[in-house]
Amino acid sequence: MATEPVFDLIIHAPMRLRLCGLLRHVDQAEFSVLRDTLALSDASLSKHLKVLFDAGYVSTTKTGSPARGDARRLTWVQLTPHGRRAFDGHVAELQRISDGHTDSPTTSQPVDTPSRSA
Amino acid sequence: MESNGRTDPRSGSEARRALHDLGADRATLAERIAVPWSVHALLALLAAVFVASPAVGSNVTRNTVFVVVLVLMLGVFADAERRSRVRRGRPGTPAVALAVGVLVAIVVLFSVSLGLAASVNVWWVALPAAACFAIALAGSRAYDHLSRRALRRGH
C-alpha cells in the first residue's frame, strides 16, 4: 500500500528529520551512535529526542552497560509505529516536492499523542 | 516556531537536499555497523567445528558440540550487536536467502562428514570442515554486506 504524502512540521526540522532517518531502518540505535553520526552534542540530541518523544514518534529504553565502570546506562532509541508512519509520510511528501509538485502539501496537525512505551 | 534554516519547505531543491542527507546518513550508519573480520572468522571456525564433530564418534559428544557451537554463535552475534550499539532491522530478502543457502550447505557438509567418518577415516572430515570454513566465512561477510546494503538503500 502506497504511503500517503503528509508534510510533518515536527519531523521537518533538519536534525529531527535526519534522526528519524537513522532510526527508520534499524530496530534500535544507542544514544551515542545517533550523537556521533549526526555530530551533535548530548544536550542538542536530547532536546530533539524530547520533541520527538513528546510527539509520540520515538521511545527509549535503558540498559546497563557491563563495559562501563560507572552507573550510567545505555539509552536505546527506536521509532514508534506512529513515528514510522509520520516519517514515511513526510519522506513521501519530500519526494513529491522534489519531483516538481509544488502545490500546497497536506500538513499533519498536532494531535493528542498516543501512549508511549519505554 | 523553531527555525529550521530552510526558507521554503516546499522548495524542490530543499527537498532534494533533505533526501540526499538522509541517504548520506544511512551510508554512514551502514559503514559504522560493519562486522569486524575477526567475527566472521570466529563464526566460520565454529561452523567448521560443527562439521568436524563426527570425528569424535560419540552421539552424545556430537550433540553437545552442536549445542555449544550454537550457543557460542548466538553469543558472537549478540556481542557484535552490543559493540556496534545498533540493533539492525530486517536484513532484506537477498541476505535471508544467502543465509538459508549457507545453512543448507553446512548441513550438507555435515552429512558428508558423517559419511566419511563412518566409512573411510575420521581424518577425512577435515576436508568438509575446511570447505565449511570457507563457505561460512564468505557467507558471513556477504550477509553483512547485503544487510548493510539494504540499510544504505533504505529498505
Tab-separated table of C-alpha atoms in Angstrom:
chain	number	residue	atom	x	y	z
A	1	MET	CA	0.000	0.000	0.000
A	2	ALA	CA	1.462	3.378	-1.045
A	3	THR	CA	2.317	5.817	1.734
A	4	GLU	CA	0.202	8.948	1.744
A	5	PRO	CA	2.416	12.037	1.489
A	6	VAL	CA	1.960	14.154	4.594
A	7	PHE	CA	4.254	17.055	5.473
A	8	ASP	CA	5.147	16.815	9.156
A	9	LEU	CA	6.182	20.043	10.839
A	10	ILE	CA	7.809	18.255	13.761
A	11	ILE	CA	9.897	15.912	11.649
A	12	HIS	CA	10.806	18.542	9.061
A	13	ALA	CA	13.410	20.264	11.286
A	14	PRO	CA	16.689	19.131	9.660
A	15	MET	CA	18.200	17.328	12.624
A	16	ARG	CA	14.947	15.637	13.587
A	17	LEU	CA	14.468	14.528	10.004
A	18	ARG	CA	17.941	13.012	9.957
A	19	LEU	CA	17.385	11.491	13.377
A	20	CYS	CA	14.221	9.762	12.210
A	21	GLY	CA	16.022	8.751	9.035
A	22	LEU	CA	18.662	6.917	11.050
A	23	LEU	CA	16.088	5.172	13.205
A	24	ARG	CA	13.721	4.236	10.390
A	25	HIS	CA	15.774	1.315	9.071
A	26	VAL	CA	17.113	-0.175	12.304
A	27	ASP	CA	15.281	-1.676	15.252
A	28	GLN	CA	17.132	0.451	17.806
A	29	ALA	CA	20.177	2.682	17.984
A	30	GLU	CA	22.031	3.738	21.071
A	31	PHE	CA	22.198	7.429	22.021
A	32	SER	CA	25.944	7.686	21.353
A	33	VAL	CA	25.567	6.306	17.823
A	34	LEU	CA	22.973	8.927	16.966
A	35	ARG	CA	25.052	11.667	18.563
A	36	ASP	CA	28.239	10.714	16.760
A	37	THR	CA	26.601	10.092	13.386
A	38	LEU	CA	24.838	13.449	13.431
A	39	ALA	CA	27.754	15.278	15.111
A	40	LEU	CA	25.514	16.683	17.822
A	41	SER	CA	26.196	17.474	21.439
A	42	ASP	CA	24.472	15.394	24.121
A	43	ALA	CA	22.264	18.325	25.054
A	44	SER	CA	21.254	19.063	21.475
A	45	LEU	CA	20.401	15.456	20.736
A	46	SER	CA	18.443	15.183	23.975
A	47	LYS	CA	16.450	18.250	23.018
A	48	HIS	CA	15.496	16.837	19.643
A	49	LEU	CA	14.672	13.450	21.132
A	50	LYS	CA	12.408	15.086	23.669
A	51	VAL	CA	10.446	16.810	20.925
A	52	LEU	CA	10.044	13.520	19.073
A	53	PHE	CA	9.222	11.695	22.295
A	54	ASP	CA	6.543	14.220	23.213
A	55	ALA	CA	5.035	13.767	19.751
A	56	GLY	CA	4.935	10.012	20.261
A	57	TYR	CA	7.407	9.369	17.456
A	58	VAL	CA	10.199	7.732	19.450
A	59	SER	CA	10.506	5.654	22.573
A	60	THR	CA	13.549	4.874	24.668
A	61	THR	CA	14.776	2.035	26.835
A	62	LYS	CA	17.740	1.982	29.170
A	63	THR	CA	20.061	-0.944	29.774
A	64	GLY	CA	23.088	-1.441	31.920
A	65	SER	CA	26.495	-1.440	30.312
A	66	PRO	CA	28.948	-4.004	31.671
A	67	ALA	CA	31.714	-2.238	29.783
A	68	ARG	CA	31.290	0.931	31.799
A	69	GLY	CA	32.815	1.348	35.202
A	70	ASP	CA	30.190	3.802	36.387
A	71	ALA	CA	26.485	3.501	36.977
A	72	ARG	CA	25.475	5.200	33.757
A	73	ARG	CA	23.277	3.172	31.473
A	74	LEU	CA	22.887	2.905	27.732
A	75	THR	CA	19.884	4.631	26.178
A	76	TRP	CA	18.383	2.819	23.241
A	77	VAL	CA	16.138	4.802	20.918
A	78	GLN	CA	13.596	3.491	18.452
A	79	LEU	CA	10.860	4.888	16.251
A	80	THR	CA	7.340	4.022	17.339
A	81	PRO	CA	4.872	2.744	14.720
A	82	HIS	CA	3.329	6.227	14.800
A	83	GLY	CA	6.756	7.728	14.194
A	84	ARG	CA	7.453	5.387	11.293
A	85	ARG	CA	4.190	6.317	9.624
A	86	ALA	CA	4.847	10.016	10.153
A	87	PHE	CA	8.391	9.753	8.793
A	88	ASP	CA	7.344	7.689	5.781
A	89	GLY	CA	4.588	10.163	5.012
A	90	HIS	CA	6.975	13.094	5.298
A	91	VAL	CA	9.572	11.447	3.052
A	92	ALA	CA	6.848	10.692	0.527
A	93	GLU	CA	5.925	14.374	0.579
A	94	LEU	CA	9.568	15.414	0.179
A	95	GLN	CA	9.816	13.037	-2.768
A	96	ARG	CA	6.669	14.530	-4.259
A	97	ILE	CA	8.062	18.036	-3.846
A	98	SER	CA	11.441	17.093	-5.294
A	99	ASP	CA	9.651	15.615	-8.300
A	100	GLY	CA	8.274	19.051	-9.019
A	101	HIS	CA	4.858	19.022	-7.394
A	102	THR	CA	4.751	22.360	-5.606
A	103	ASP	CA	1.032	22.620	-4.827
A	104	SER	CA	0.138	23.036	-1.161
A	105	PRO	CA	1.128	19.907	0.719
A	106	THR	CA	-1.020	18.095	3.187
A	107	THR	CA	0.353	19.020	6.581
A	108	SER	CA	-0.039	16.972	9.719
A	109	GLN	CA	-1.701	18.835	12.554
A	110	PRO	CA	-0.654	18.403	16.180
A	111	VAL	CA	-2.801	15.701	17.697
A	112	ASP	CA	-3.042	14.108	21.112
A	113	THR	CA	-0.040	11.837	21.283
A	114	PRO	CA	-0.655	8.107	21.668
A	115	SER	CA	0.639	6.319	24.750
A	116	ARG	CA	4.310	5.536	24.533
A	117	SER	CA	6.070	2.517	25.943
A	118	ALA	CA	9.540	2.998	27.345
B	1	MET	CA	8.242	28.140	15.859
B	2	GLU	CA	11.732	26.650	15.765
B	3	SER	CA	13.844	27.907	12.894
B	4	ASN	CA	14.833	25.048	10.676
B	5	GLY	CA	17.193	27.006	8.428
B	6	ARG	CA	15.065	26.387	5.348
B	7	THR	CA	13.332	29.246	3.600
B	8	ASP	CA	10.575	27.262	1.916
B	9	PRO	CA	9.715	23.714	2.882
B	10	ARG	CA	8.058	23.255	-0.480
B	11	SER	CA	11.236	24.067	-2.420
B	12	GLY	CA	12.264	21.258	-4.697
B	13	SER	CA	15.948	21.913	-4.058
B	14	GLU	CA	15.466	21.824	-0.307
B	15	ALA	CA	13.513	18.619	-0.563
B	16	ARG	CA	16.209	17.037	-2.717
B	17	ARG	CA	18.893	18.146	-0.284
B	18	ALA	CA	16.967	16.689	2.623
B	19	LEU	CA	16.554	13.383	0.802
B	20	HIS	CA	20.244	13.399	-0.083
B	21	ASP	CA	21.164	13.970	3.585
B	22	LEU	CA	19.015	11.007	4.585
B	23	GLY	CA	20.845	8.787	2.129
B	24	ALA	CA	24.244	10.015	3.288
B	25	ASP	CA	23.328	9.282	6.901
B	26	ARG	CA	22.225	5.763	6.037
B	27	ALA	CA	25.535	5.178	4.273
B	28	THR	CA	27.458	6.465	7.302
B	29	LEU	CA	25.498	4.218	9.633
B	30	ALA	CA	25.985	1.219	7.359
B	31	GLU	CA	29.752	1.712	7.474
B	32	ARG	CA	29.688	2.089	11.237
B	33	ILE	CA	27.951	-1.223	11.850
B	34	ALA	CA	30.222	-3.294	9.600
B	35	VAL	CA	31.110	-6.527	11.390
B	36	PRO	CA	34.863	-6.938	12.024
B	37	TRP	CA	36.715	-9.551	10.017
B	38	SER	CA	37.600	-11.417	13.228
B	39	VAL	CA	33.919	-12.042	13.987
B	40	HIS	CA	33.371	-13.561	10.549
B	41	ALA	CA	36.382	-15.814	11.087
B	42	LEU	CA	35.148	-16.898	14.516
B	43	LEU	CA	31.710	-17.792	13.174
B	44	ALA	CA	33.280	-19.738	10.313
B	45	LEU	CA	35.514	-21.584	12.757
B	46	LEU	CA	32.522	-22.558	14.905
B	47	ALA	CA	30.697	-23.840	11.836
B	48	ALA	CA	33.758	-25.859	10.831
B	49	VAL	CA	33.947	-27.369	14.321
B	50	PHE	CA	30.352	-28.465	13.966
B	51	VAL	CA	31.023	-30.100	10.585
B	52	ALA	CA	34.119	-31.807	12.000
B	53	SER	CA	32.249	-33.127	15.063
B	54	PRO	CA	31.555	-36.594	13.536
B	55	ALA	CA	35.236	-37.246	14.159
B	56	VAL	CA	34.591	-37.555	17.886
B	57	GLY	CA	32.470	-40.647	17.384
B	58	SER	CA	30.042	-40.449	20.308
B	59	ASN	CA	26.491	-39.219	19.564
B	60	VAL	CA	26.301	-37.587	22.974
B	61	THR	CA	29.518	-35.706	22.383
B	62	ARG	CA	28.403	-34.648	18.888
B	63	ASN	CA	25.104	-33.346	20.249
B	64	THR	CA	26.951	-31.483	22.964
B	65	VAL	CA	29.272	-29.952	20.396
B	66	PHE	CA	26.246	-28.883	18.348
B	67	VAL	CA	24.610	-27.162	21.309
B	68	VAL	CA	27.829	-25.496	22.417
B	69	VAL	CA	28.548	-24.256	18.890
B	70	LEU	CA	25.007	-22.915	18.562
B	71	VAL	CA	25.196	-21.084	21.892
B	72	LEU	CA	28.598	-19.623	21.044
B	73	MET	CA	27.367	-18.448	17.653
B	74	LEU	CA	24.390	-16.709	19.221
B	75	GLY	CA	26.745	-15.168	21.736
B	76	VAL	CA	29.011	-13.879	18.977
B	77	PHE	CA	26.026	-12.326	17.172
B	78	ALA	CA	24.783	-10.698	20.357
B	79	ASP	CA	28.228	-9.377	21.242
B	80	ALA	CA	28.739	-7.898	17.771
B	81	GLU	CA	25.396	-6.127	18.047
B	82	ARG	CA	26.210	-4.847	21.522
B	83	ARG	CA	29.552	-3.468	20.394
B	84	SER	CA	28.054	-1.680	17.387
B	85	ARG	CA	25.278	-0.238	19.590
B	86	VAL	CA	22.812	-0.679	16.744
B	87	ARG	CA	20.159	-3.351	16.654
B	88	ARG	CA	19.638	-3.918	12.991
B	89	GLY	CA	16.304	-4.166	11.297
B	90	ARG	CA	15.316	-6.656	8.639
B	91	PRO	CA	18.335	-7.672	6.534
B	92	GLY	CA	16.416	-7.866	3.276
B	93	THR	CA	15.438	-10.815	1.126
B	94	PRO	CA	18.833	-11.336	-0.582
B	95	ALA	CA	20.587	-11.574	2.785
B	96	VAL	CA	17.995	-14.004	4.128
B	97	ALA	CA	18.232	-16.144	1.005
B	98	LEU	CA	22.008	-16.189	1.337
B	99	ALA	CA	21.794	-17.206	4.995
B	100	VAL	CA	19.458	-20.072	4.134
B	101	GLY	CA	21.809	-21.205	1.378
B	102	VAL	CA	24.807	-21.193	3.705
B	103	LEU	CA	22.900	-23.134	6.363
B	104	VAL	CA	21.883	-25.741	3.785
B	105	ALA	CA	25.500	-26.028	2.661
B	106	ILE	CA	26.642	-26.546	6.261
B	107	VAL	CA	24.067	-29.281	6.790
B	108	VAL	CA	25.135	-30.989	3.559
B	109	LEU	CA	28.793	-30.807	4.561
B	110	PHE	CA	27.933	-32.210	7.988
B	111	SER	CA	26.261	-35.141	6.274
B	112	VAL	CA	29.327	-35.671	4.108
B	113	SER	CA	31.459	-35.556	7.225
B	114	LEU	CA	29.278	-38.168	8.905
B	115	GLY	CA	29.630	-40.431	5.911
B	116	LEU	CA	33.389	-40.016	5.714
B	117	ALA	CA	33.863	-40.661	9.427
B	118	ALA	CA	31.743	-43.803	9.260
B	119	SER	CA	33.076	-45.313	6.025
B	120	VAL	CA	36.600	-44.099	5.372
B	121	ASN	CA	38.608	-42.480	8.134
B	122	VAL	CA	37.785	-39.809	10.693
B	123	TRP	CA	40.630	-37.607	9.472
B	124	TRP	CA	38.858	-37.144	6.142
B	125	VAL	CA	36.312	-34.918	7.929
B	126	ALA	CA	38.961	-32.212	7.703
B	127	LEU	CA	38.026	-31.755	4.049
B	128	PRO	CA	34.328	-30.912	4.520
B	129	ALA	CA	35.280	-28.925	7.630
B	130	ALA	CA	37.714	-26.830	5.601
B	131	ALA	CA	35.103	-26.342	2.890
B	132	CYS	CA	32.609	-25.313	5.570
B	133	PHE	CA	35.046	-22.765	6.975
B	134	ALA	CA	35.495	-21.200	3.548
B	135	ILE	CA	31.773	-21.166	2.760
B	136	ALA	CA	30.796	-19.852	6.187
B	137	LEU	CA	33.455	-17.130	6.073
B	138	ALA	CA	32.413	-15.953	2.631
B	139	GLY	CA	28.734	-16.301	3.524
B	140	SER	CA	29.058	-14.345	6.749
B	141	ARG	CA	30.870	-11.477	5.042
B	142	ALA	CA	28.373	-11.476	2.177
B	143	TYR	CA	25.426	-11.488	4.586
B	144	ASP	CA	26.857	-8.492	6.404
B	145	HIS	CA	27.452	-6.711	3.101
B	146	LEU	CA	23.911	-7.417	1.855
B	147	SER	CA	22.212	-6.372	5.083
B	148	ARG	CA	24.189	-3.133	5.172
B	149	ARG	CA	23.395	-2.555	1.517
B	150	ALA	CA	19.705	-2.866	2.361
B	151	LEU	CA	20.231	-0.236	5.065
B	152	ARG	CA	22.040	2.101	2.648
B	153	ARG	CA	19.208	1.771	0.158
B	154	GLY	CA	16.592	2.455	2.808
B	155	HIS	CA	14.858	-0.904	2.516
